Every structure is written in C-alpha cells, then in structure tokens.
PDB file of C-alpha atoms in Angstrom:
ATOM      1  CA  MET A   1       6.896   0.150 -16.357  1.00 57.00           C
ATOM      2  CA  GLU A   2       6.476   1.670 -19.775  1.00 58.00           C
ATOM      3  CA  HIS A   3       2.830   0.767 -19.653  1.00 76.00           C
ATOM      4  CA  ALA A   4       2.130   2.211 -16.196  1.00 87.00           C
ATOM      5  CA  THR A   5       0.140   5.394 -15.842  1.00 91.00           C
ATOM      6  CA  VAL A   6       0.896   7.728 -12.950  1.00 94.00           C
ATOM      7  CA  LEU A   7      -1.492  10.409 -11.666  1.00 95.00           C
ATOM      8  CA  LEU A   8       0.123  13.471 -10.117  1.00 96.00           C
ATOM      9  CA  VAL A   9      -2.220  15.646  -7.994  1.00 95.00           C
ATOM     10  CA  ASP A  10      -0.978  19.034  -6.770  1.00 93.00           C
ATOM     11  CA  ASP A  11      -2.169  22.652  -7.077  1.00 91.00           C
ATOM     12  CA  GLU A  12       1.312  23.896  -8.050  1.00 92.00           C
ATOM     13  CA  GLN A  13       1.713  23.632 -11.773  1.00 94.00           C
ATOM     14  CA  GLY A  14       5.464  24.196 -11.613  1.00 93.00           C
ATOM     15  CA  LEU A  15       5.824  21.225  -9.236  1.00 92.00           C
ATOM     16  CA  LEU A  16       3.693  19.052 -11.575  1.00 94.00           C
ATOM     17  CA  ASP A  17       5.917  20.040 -14.511  1.00 94.00           C
ATOM     18  CA  LEU A  18       9.050  19.255 -12.506  1.00 94.00           C
ATOM     19  CA  LEU A  19       7.843  15.838 -11.444  1.00 94.00           C
ATOM     20  CA  THR A  20       6.535  15.041 -14.945  1.00 94.00           C
ATOM     21  CA  PHE A  21      10.019  15.849 -16.373  1.00 94.00           C
ATOM     22  CA  THR A  22      11.832  13.843 -13.713  1.00 93.00           C
ATOM     23  CA  LEU A  23       9.585  10.781 -13.997  1.00 93.00           C
ATOM     24  CA  SER A  24       9.978  10.809 -17.783  1.00 92.00           C
ATOM     25  CA  LYS A  25      13.761  10.661 -17.323  1.00 90.00           C
ATOM     26  CA  TYR A  26      13.204   7.585 -15.188  1.00 88.00           C
ATOM     27  CA  GLY A  27      11.343   5.868 -18.075  1.00 88.00           C
ATOM     28  CA  ILE A  28       7.798   6.631 -16.812  1.00 87.00           C
ATOM     29  CA  GLY A  29       6.178   8.292 -19.803  1.00 82.00           C
ATOM     30  CA  ASN A  30       2.475   7.895 -19.159  1.00 90.00           C
ATOM     31  CA  ILE A  31       1.714  10.739 -16.746  1.00 94.00           C
ATOM     32  CA  VAL A  32      -1.516  12.543 -16.162  1.00 95.00           C
ATOM     33  CA  THR A  33      -1.876  15.557 -13.827  1.00 95.00           C
ATOM     34  CA  ALA A  34      -4.646  17.265 -11.819  1.00 95.00           C
ATOM     35  CA  THR A  35      -4.617  20.493  -9.795  1.00 95.00           C
ATOM     36  CA  THR A  36      -7.806  19.857  -7.860  1.00 94.00           C
ATOM     37  CA  ALA A  37      -9.462  16.991  -6.028  1.00 92.00           C
ATOM     38  CA  GLN A  38     -12.392  17.012  -8.474  1.00 92.00           C
ATOM     39  CA  GLN A  39     -10.099  16.704 -11.486  1.00 93.00           C
ATOM     40  CA  ALA A  40      -8.231  13.856  -9.792  1.00 93.00           C
ATOM     41  CA  MET A  41     -11.401  11.901  -9.120  1.00 92.00           C
ATOM     42  CA  GLU A  42     -12.695  12.426 -12.653  1.00 91.00           C
ATOM     43  CA  ILE A  43      -9.427  11.148 -14.125  1.00 91.00           C
ATOM     44  CA  LEU A  44      -9.464   8.133 -11.728  1.00 88.00           C
ATOM     45  CA  LEU A  45     -12.904   7.149 -12.861  1.00 84.00           C
ATOM     46  CA  GLN A  46     -11.968   7.455 -16.577  1.00 85.00           C
ATOM     47  CA  ARG A  47      -8.420   6.097 -16.694  1.00 86.00           C
ATOM     48  CA  ASP A  48      -6.600   2.942 -15.580  1.00 85.00           C
ATOM     49  CA  ILE A  49      -4.172   4.521 -13.082  1.00 91.00           C
ATOM     50  CA  SER A  50      -1.194   2.504 -11.806  1.00 90.00           C
ATOM     51  CA  LEU A  51      -0.001   4.870  -9.053  1.00 94.00           C
ATOM     52  CA  ILE A  52      -1.059   8.159  -7.488  1.00 94.00           C
ATOM     53  CA  VAL A  53       1.108  10.972  -6.028  1.00 94.00           C
ATOM     54  CA  LEU A  54      -1.331  13.048  -3.961  1.00 93.00           C
ATOM     55  CA  ASP A  55      -0.826  16.422  -2.229  1.00 91.00           C
ATOM     56  CA  ILE A  56      -2.629  16.723   1.108  1.00 87.00           C
ATOM     57  CA  MET A  57      -3.423  20.468   0.675  1.00 87.00           C
ATOM     58  CA  LEU A  58      -5.701  20.947  -2.359  1.00 90.00           C
ATOM     59  CA  PRO A  59      -7.834  24.066  -3.192  1.00 91.00           C
ATOM     60  CA  ASP A  60     -11.140  22.147  -3.162  1.00 90.00           C
ATOM     61  CA  GLY A  61     -10.598  19.357  -0.650  1.00 84.00           C
ATOM     62  CA  ASP A  62      -8.445  17.715   1.974  1.00 85.00           C
ATOM     63  CA  GLY A  63      -6.024  15.085   0.672  1.00 84.00           C
ATOM     64  CA  PHE A  64      -6.971  12.689   3.443  1.00 86.00           C
ATOM     65  CA  ASP A  65     -10.645  12.802   2.321  1.00 89.00           C
ATOM     66  CA  VAL A  66      -9.559  12.378  -1.275  1.00 89.00           C
ATOM     67  CA  CYS A  67      -7.451   9.389  -0.407  1.00 89.00           C
ATOM     68  CA  GLU A  68     -10.361   7.725   1.355  1.00 87.00           C
ATOM     69  CA  LYS A  69     -12.557   8.265  -1.715  1.00 88.00           C
ATOM     70  CA  MET A  70      -9.866   6.933  -4.020  1.00 89.00           C
ATOM     71  CA  ARG A  71      -9.518   3.784  -1.940  1.00 86.00           C
ATOM     72  CA  ASN A  72     -13.176   3.040  -2.642  1.00 80.00           C
ATOM     73  CA  ILE A  73     -12.439   2.671  -6.391  1.00 82.00           C
ATOM     74  CA  THR A  74      -8.703   1.726  -6.748  1.00 84.00           C
ATOM     75  CA  GLU A  75      -6.009  -0.247  -5.037  1.00 81.00           C
ATOM     76  CA  ALA A  76      -3.243   1.607  -6.861  1.00 88.00           C
ATOM     77  CA  PRO A  77      -0.380   2.728  -4.555  1.00 91.00           C
ATOM     78  CA  ILE A  78      -0.963   6.261  -3.142  1.00 92.00           C
ATOM     79  CA  LEU A  79       2.022   8.400  -2.187  1.00 92.00           C
ATOM     80  CA  PHE A  80       1.219  11.446  -0.086  1.00 89.00           C
ATOM     81  CA  LEU A  81       3.194  14.583  -0.988  1.00 84.00           C
ATOM     82  CA  THR A  82       2.912  17.223   1.733  1.00 79.00           C
ATOM     83  CA  ALA A  83       4.596  19.821   3.920  1.00 75.00           C
ATOM     84  CA  LYS A  84       3.124  18.208   7.013  1.00 67.00           C
ATOM     85  CA  ASN A  85       5.629  15.914   8.721  1.00 67.00           C
ATOM     86  CA  GLN A  86       3.981  15.200  12.093  1.00 67.00           C
ATOM     87  CA  ASP A  87       3.592  11.567  12.983  1.00 70.00           C
ATOM     88  CA  ILE A  88      -0.125  11.949  13.478  1.00 76.00           C
ATOM     89  CA  HIS A  89      -0.565  12.999   9.864  1.00 73.00           C
ATOM     90  CA  LYS A  90       1.520  10.066   8.650  1.00 75.00           C
ATOM     91  CA  ILE A  91      -0.412   7.631  10.766  1.00 80.00           C
ATOM     92  CA  LYS A  92      -3.762   9.105   9.521  1.00 79.00           C
ATOM     93  CA  GLY A  93      -2.556   8.792   5.917  1.00 80.00           C
ATOM     94  CA  PHE A  94      -1.530   5.107   6.359  1.00 82.00           C
ATOM     95  CA  GLU A  95      -4.841   4.282   8.077  1.00 82.00           C
ATOM     96  CA  LEU A  96      -6.811   5.775   5.153  1.00 80.00           C
ATOM     97  CA  GLY A  97      -4.880   3.610   2.688  1.00 81.00           C
ATOM     98  CA  ALA A  98      -1.662   5.503   1.731  1.00 84.00           C
ATOM     99  CA  ASP A  99       1.381   3.464   0.842  1.00 86.00           C
ATOM    100  CA  ASP A 100       4.130   6.028   1.261  1.00 88.00           C
ATOM    101  CA  TYR A 101       4.717   9.576   2.565  1.00 85.00           C
ATOM    102  CA  ILE A 102       7.034  12.229   1.054  1.00 86.00           C
ATOM    103  CA  THR A 103       7.558  15.496   2.931  1.00 84.00           C
ATOM    104  CA  LYS A 104       8.247  18.820   1.215  1.00 81.00           C
ATOM    105  CA  PRO A 105      10.756  20.130   0.388  1.00 83.00           C
ATOM    106  CA  PHE A 106      11.934  17.073  -1.483  1.00 86.00           C
ATOM    107  CA  ASN A 107      14.403  15.975  -4.130  1.00 89.00           C
ATOM    108  CA  PRO A 108      12.328  15.169  -7.283  1.00 90.00           C
ATOM    109  CA  THR A 109      14.679  12.203  -8.054  1.00 92.00           C
ATOM    110  CA  GLU A 110      13.691  10.695  -4.699  1.00 89.00           C
ATOM    111  CA  VAL A 111      10.004  10.908  -5.673  1.00 90.00           C
ATOM    112  CA  ALA A 112      10.837   9.239  -8.988  1.00 91.00           C
ATOM    113  CA  ALA A 113      12.824   6.498  -7.254  1.00 90.00           C
ATOM    114  CA  ARG A 114       9.979   5.777  -4.816  1.00 89.00           C
ATOM    115  CA  VAL A 115       7.475   5.728  -7.713  1.00 91.00           C
ATOM    116  CA  GLN A 116       9.662   3.191  -9.508  1.00 89.00           C
ATOM    117  CA  VAL A 117       9.911   1.037  -6.392  1.00 87.00           C
ATOM    118  CA  HIS A 118       6.110   0.886  -5.878  1.00 87.00           C
ATOM    119  CA  LEU A 119       5.479   0.144  -9.512  1.00 87.00           C
ATOM    120  CA  LYS A 120       7.998  -2.692  -9.375  1.00 82.00           C
ATOM    121  CA  ARG A 121       6.272  -4.002  -6.272  1.00 78.00           C
ATOM    122  CA  MET A 122       3.011  -4.050  -8.117  1.00 75.00           C
ATOM    123  CA  GLN A 123       4.683  -6.074 -10.837  1.00 70.00           C
ATOM    124  CA  ARG A 124       5.927  -8.480  -8.227  1.00 64.00           C
ATOM    125  CA  VAL A 125       2.392  -8.991  -6.974  1.00 59.00           C
ATOM    126  CA  GLN A 126       1.378  -9.870 -10.529  1.00 55.00           C
ATOM    127  CA  ILE A 127       4.337 -12.237 -11.205  1.00 49.00           C
ATOM    128  CA  VAL A 128       3.257 -15.683 -12.386  1.00 41.00           C
ATOM    129  CA  SER A 129       3.393 -18.190  -9.623  1.00 45.00           C
ATOM    130  CA  ARG A 130       1.463 -21.328  -8.756  1.00 51.00           C
ATOM    131  CA  ALA A 131       1.296 -20.479  -5.106  1.00 75.00           C
ATOM    132  CA  VAL A 132      -2.198 -20.456  -3.498  1.00 84.00           C
ATOM    133  CA  TYR A 133      -2.227 -20.129   0.259  1.00 88.00           C
ATOM    134  CA  ASP A 134      -5.520 -21.486   1.522  1.00 88.00           C
ATOM    135  CA  PHE A 135      -6.424 -20.908   5.177  1.00 91.00           C
ATOM    136  CA  GLY A 136     -10.053 -22.025   4.853  1.00 89.00           C
ATOM    137  CA  TYR A 137     -11.603 -18.727   5.890  1.00 93.00           C
ATOM    138  CA  PHE A 138      -9.453 -16.823   3.458  1.00 94.00           C
ATOM    139  CA  ALA A 139      -7.129 -17.673   0.589  1.00 92.00           C
ATOM    140  CA  VAL A 140      -4.255 -15.780  -1.038  1.00 93.00           C
ATOM    141  CA  HIS A 141      -3.658 -16.275  -4.781  1.00 89.00           C
ATOM    142  CA  LYS A 142      -0.151 -15.053  -5.410  1.00 83.00           C
ATOM    143  CA  LYS A 143      -0.387 -15.676  -9.186  1.00 74.00           C
ATOM    144  CA  SER A 144      -3.199 -13.220  -9.689  1.00 81.00           C
ATOM    145  CA  GLY A 145      -2.598 -10.947  -6.704  1.00 85.00           C
ATOM    146  CA  GLN A 146      -5.992 -11.705  -5.219  1.00 90.00           C
ATOM    147  CA  LEU A 147      -7.299 -12.172  -1.720  1.00 94.00           C
ATOM    148  CA  PHE A 148     -10.514 -14.160  -1.177  1.00 93.00           C
ATOM    149  CA  VAL A 149     -12.382 -14.159   2.146  1.00 94.00           C
ATOM    150  CA  GLN A 150     -15.091 -16.782   2.467  1.00 91.00           C
ATOM    151  CA  GLY A 151     -14.989 -17.173  -1.325  1.00 88.00           C
ATOM    152  CA  VAL A 152     -15.504 -13.454  -2.007  1.00 93.00           C
ATOM    153  CA  GLU A 153     -12.685 -11.353  -3.466  1.00 92.00           C
ATOM    154  CA  VAL A 154     -11.588  -8.590  -1.137  1.00 93.00           C
ATOM    155  CA  PRO A 155      -9.572  -5.602  -2.466  1.00 91.00           C
ATOM    156  CA  CYS A 156      -6.091  -5.595  -1.066  1.00 89.00           C
ATOM    157  CA  ALA A 157      -3.617  -2.715  -1.467  1.00 86.00           C
ATOM    158  CA  PRO A 158      -0.152  -3.700  -2.806  1.00 86.00           C
ATOM    159  CA  MET A 159       1.777  -3.356   0.420  1.00 86.00           C
ATOM    160  CA  GLU A 160      -0.961  -5.227   2.331  1.00 90.00           C
ATOM    161  CA  PHE A 161      -0.791  -8.031  -0.195  1.00 91.00           C
ATOM    162  CA  LEU A 162       3.001  -8.230  -0.088  1.00 90.00           C
ATOM    163  CA  LEU A 163       2.993  -8.382   3.699  1.00 93.00           C
ATOM    164  CA  LEU A 164       0.270 -11.019   3.750  1.00 94.00           C
ATOM    165  CA  THR A 165       2.084 -13.066   1.082  1.00 93.00           C
ATOM    166  CA  PHE A 166       5.295 -12.901   3.034  1.00 92.00           C
ATOM    167  CA  LEU A 167       3.557 -14.115   6.165  1.00 95.00           C
ATOM    168  CA  CYS A 168       1.865 -16.954   4.147  1.00 93.00           C
ATOM    169  CA  GLU A 169       5.260 -18.036   2.883  1.00 90.00           C
ATOM    170  CA  HIS A 170       6.555 -18.123   6.497  1.00 91.00           C
ATOM    171  CA  VAL A 171       3.506 -19.479   8.284  1.00 91.00           C
ATOM    172  CA  ASN A 172       3.894 -20.139  12.062  1.00 91.00           C
ATOM    173  CA  LEU A 173       7.117 -18.161  12.168  1.00 93.00           C
ATOM    174  CA  ILE A 174       7.353 -15.148  14.497  1.00 94.00           C
ATOM    175  CA  PHE A 175       8.601 -11.788  13.223  1.00 95.00           C
ATOM    176  CA  THR A 176       8.987  -8.556  15.117  1.00 93.00           C
ATOM    177  CA  ALA A 177       7.569  -5.363  13.540  1.00 92.00           C
ATOM    178  CA  SER A 178      11.065  -4.230  12.728  1.00 91.00           C
ATOM    179  CA  GLU A 179      11.875  -7.521  11.014  1.00 91.00           C
ATOM    180  CA  LEU A 180       8.686  -7.389   8.980  1.00 92.00           C
ATOM    181  CA  TYR A 181       9.514  -3.828   7.912  1.00 90.00           C
ATOM    182  CA  GLU A 182      13.006  -4.909   6.874  1.00 88.00           C
ATOM    183  CA  LYS A 183      11.760  -7.901   4.938  1.00 87.00           C
ATOM    184  CA  VAL A 184       8.823  -6.293   3.142  1.00 88.00           C
ATOM    185  CA  TRP A 185       9.528  -2.495   3.004  1.00 82.00           C
ATOM    186  CA  GLN A 186      13.272  -1.895   3.179  1.00 72.00           C
ATOM    187  CA  PRO A 187      15.560  -0.778   1.663  1.00 51.00           C
ATOM    188  CA  TYR A 188      13.272   1.084  -0.729  1.00 54.00           C
ATOM    189  CA  GLN A 189      11.446   3.517   1.504  1.00 60.00           C
ATOM    190  CA  THR A 190      11.902   5.266   4.833  1.00 59.00           C
ATOM    191  CA  GLY A 191       9.590   4.713   7.765  1.00 61.00           C
ATOM    192  CA  ASP A 192       9.319   2.814  11.060  1.00 70.00           C
ATOM    193  CA  GLU A 193       7.533   0.061  12.845  1.00 80.00           C
ATOM    194  CA  LYS A 194       4.286   2.067  12.930  1.00 85.00           C
ATOM    195  CA  THR A 195       3.923   1.320   9.211  1.00 87.00           C
ATOM    196  CA  VAL A 196       3.894  -2.374   9.944  1.00 90.00           C
ATOM    197  CA  VAL A 197       1.477  -2.103  12.851  1.00 91.00           C
ATOM    198  CA  ILE A 198      -0.967  -0.103  10.757  1.00 91.00           C
ATOM    199  CA  HIS A 199      -0.822  -2.585   7.865  1.00 93.00           C
ATOM    200  CA  ILE A 200      -1.309  -5.511  10.326  1.00 95.00           C
ATOM    201  CA  SER A 201      -4.432  -3.747  11.642  1.00 94.00           C
ATOM    202  CA  ARG A 202      -5.790  -3.222   8.085  1.00 93.00           C
ATOM    203  CA  LEU A 203      -5.117  -6.862   7.146  1.00 96.00           C
ATOM    204  CA  ARG A 204      -6.912  -8.113  10.269  1.00 96.00           C
ATOM    205  CA  LYS A 205     -10.012  -6.170   9.258  1.00 95.00           C
ATOM    206  CA  LYS A 206     -10.002  -8.164   5.998  1.00 95.00           C
ATOM    207  CA  ILE A 207      -8.948 -11.705   6.974  1.00 96.00           C
ATOM    208  CA  GLU A 208     -10.213 -12.103  10.533  1.00 95.00           C
ATOM    209  CA  PRO A 209     -13.763 -13.202  11.468  1.00 94.00           C
ATOM    210  CA  ASP A 210     -13.354 -10.905  14.458  1.00 94.00           C
ATOM    211  CA  PRO A 211     -10.525  -8.353  14.001  1.00 93.00           C
ATOM    212  CA  LYS A 212     -10.616  -7.515  17.734  1.00 93.00           C
ATOM    213  CA  ASN A 213      -9.958 -11.148  18.561  1.00 94.00           C
ATOM    214  CA  PRO A 214      -7.580 -12.315  15.816  1.00 94.00           C
ATOM    215  CA  GLN A 215      -7.278 -16.018  15.170  1.00 93.00           C
ATOM    216  CA  PHE A 216      -4.944 -16.049  12.183  1.00 96.00           C
ATOM    217  CA  LEU A 217      -2.699 -12.989  12.343  1.00 96.00           C
ATOM    218  CA  ILE A 218      -1.777 -12.998  15.993  1.00 95.00           C
ATOM    219  CA  ASN A 219       0.570 -11.115  18.249  1.00 94.00           C
ATOM    220  CA  ILE A 220       2.844 -13.135  20.555  1.00 92.00           C
ATOM    221  CA  LYS A 221       3.407 -10.790  23.461  1.00 89.00           C
ATOM    222  CA  GLY A 222       7.041  -9.707  23.720  1.00 88.00           C
ATOM    223  CA  LEU A 223       8.011 -11.610  20.572  1.00 92.00           C
ATOM    224  CA  GLY A 224       6.129 -10.372  17.518  1.00 94.00           C
ATOM    225  CA  TYR A 225       3.544 -11.398  14.945  1.00 96.00           C
ATOM    226  CA  LYS A 226       2.867 -14.687  13.199  1.00 95.00           C
ATOM    227  CA  LEU A 227       0.303 -16.126  10.782  1.00 95.00           C
ATOM    228  CA  VAL A 228      -1.171 -19.416  11.838  1.00 93.00           C
ATOM    229  CA  ARG A 229      -3.579 -21.996  10.545  1.00 88.00           C
ATOM    230  CA  ARG A 230      -6.759 -22.949  12.426  1.00 82.00           C
ATOM    231  CA  GLU A 231      -8.206 -26.483  12.192  1.00 71.00           C
ATOM    232  CA  GLY A 232     -11.724 -25.266  12.282  1.00 64.00           C
ATOM    233  CA  TYR A 233     -11.191 -23.285   9.091  1.00 62.00           C
ATOM    234  CA  THR A 234      -8.786 -25.605   7.213  1.00 49.00           C
ATOM    235  CA  ARG A 235     -10.267 -27.251   4.117  1.00 47.00           C
TER     236      ARG A 235
END
C-alpha cells in the first residue's frame, strides 16, 4: 500500500489534516487533498488515484453529483464521509457508485482502517491467478481484474468485481443476501443486505443482455441469488 495514492475531499482543512496524519500512521503516505469539487476533479484527471474519501457537502457542489462524475473516469473505491445518516442517502450513494459510507462524527482510526481494507481488496483483485470465468456473453479475468461483455471491456468497481468473482467461483450455488454480505464484505465494514442488493442490480446492468429479465445472475424466490451458465451463450 506504500504506492497507493489517496484523495481526501472535504471543505474542513482541520479534518483533512487530521485524516492525513492518521493515514500516514497507518503507512499510507501518498495523500492529496482538495477542499472543493472542482479541485477534486482536477486532481483526479491529473493523478493516478487509488482511493477517494469524499464529503457529501462541498461548497461548490453536491457530493452525490461529484461521485457520479468521478465514476465516469475512475473505478477507484469511493468512501462517502458525511453527517447524513439516513438510509435514503446511503442507498443513493451506493447506486451512484460509492463503496462505503462513514457518518460524522467518526473516529479517524476507523476511517484509516476502512481505507486500508479497501486498498487491500483492490490488491486482491489484482492478485496473479490463472482463473478466467467465461460465460459466453461475458467473461471475468481474475488475473487482471477485468470484466469483458461481448468481447468489450466494461469498467467494474472493486466491490462489484469481488462479488462477481465470488459468484463465478461458486457457480450454480444459491446464497442469500446476508450470506453474500458475510462472504464478500464482512468483517471489514458495516452495512446490511441493501448493500448486496444494490451491487447485484449494478452487476446486472453490466452482464445481462436484459437487466430487467436476468438470465445469468438470477433470484430464486425465497432462497437467494445464484450465477448460472446458459447454453445459448456458452462457448
């Protein structure tokens, strides 16, 4: 993680200084900061950013809008940092591509620990492996952390890729949302089954010919989700 670069975005300079100090104690030395949405986007276009901690309330823009713009140019994990703790805000953040949600007031060591976890997960995605899961219509290359749909590479956020890889490794097996959360997310971050449901929906938009009528990532009523192969698409 010594080569990872973390972008902190918040309009409170004191908070940025505190997080920078805490992250450095955790061995994360490459840290850049921004106090506005414009500064954050400029940095993101100029630097190779590994992870973003993003405040929702910024002086020149809404963090939700900024997150959506960021997702157009990077698949780096995005951790929302905000005083809003309503479920509707969390759901909106996840739908726009956020990977985690931290509510103020917070313990800075908790933020550092979560940053470490997400950076380690990114490394896991990039771990050398010979595994290629080919479903005909789409293929998952675990070695390079890539998703290809009809031969075209499709960006896939780290948690989406880890969830899809887990399902590929357990094809045709049924998992409840809580089991998927436990296997893929826990024990490293707090949350609930809604996180899984939102990521399932995002994956379907990428790997399904018709997301509203899923053929691969299906829901077995009363039992859970499973990933299946389809003869018409198998190579």
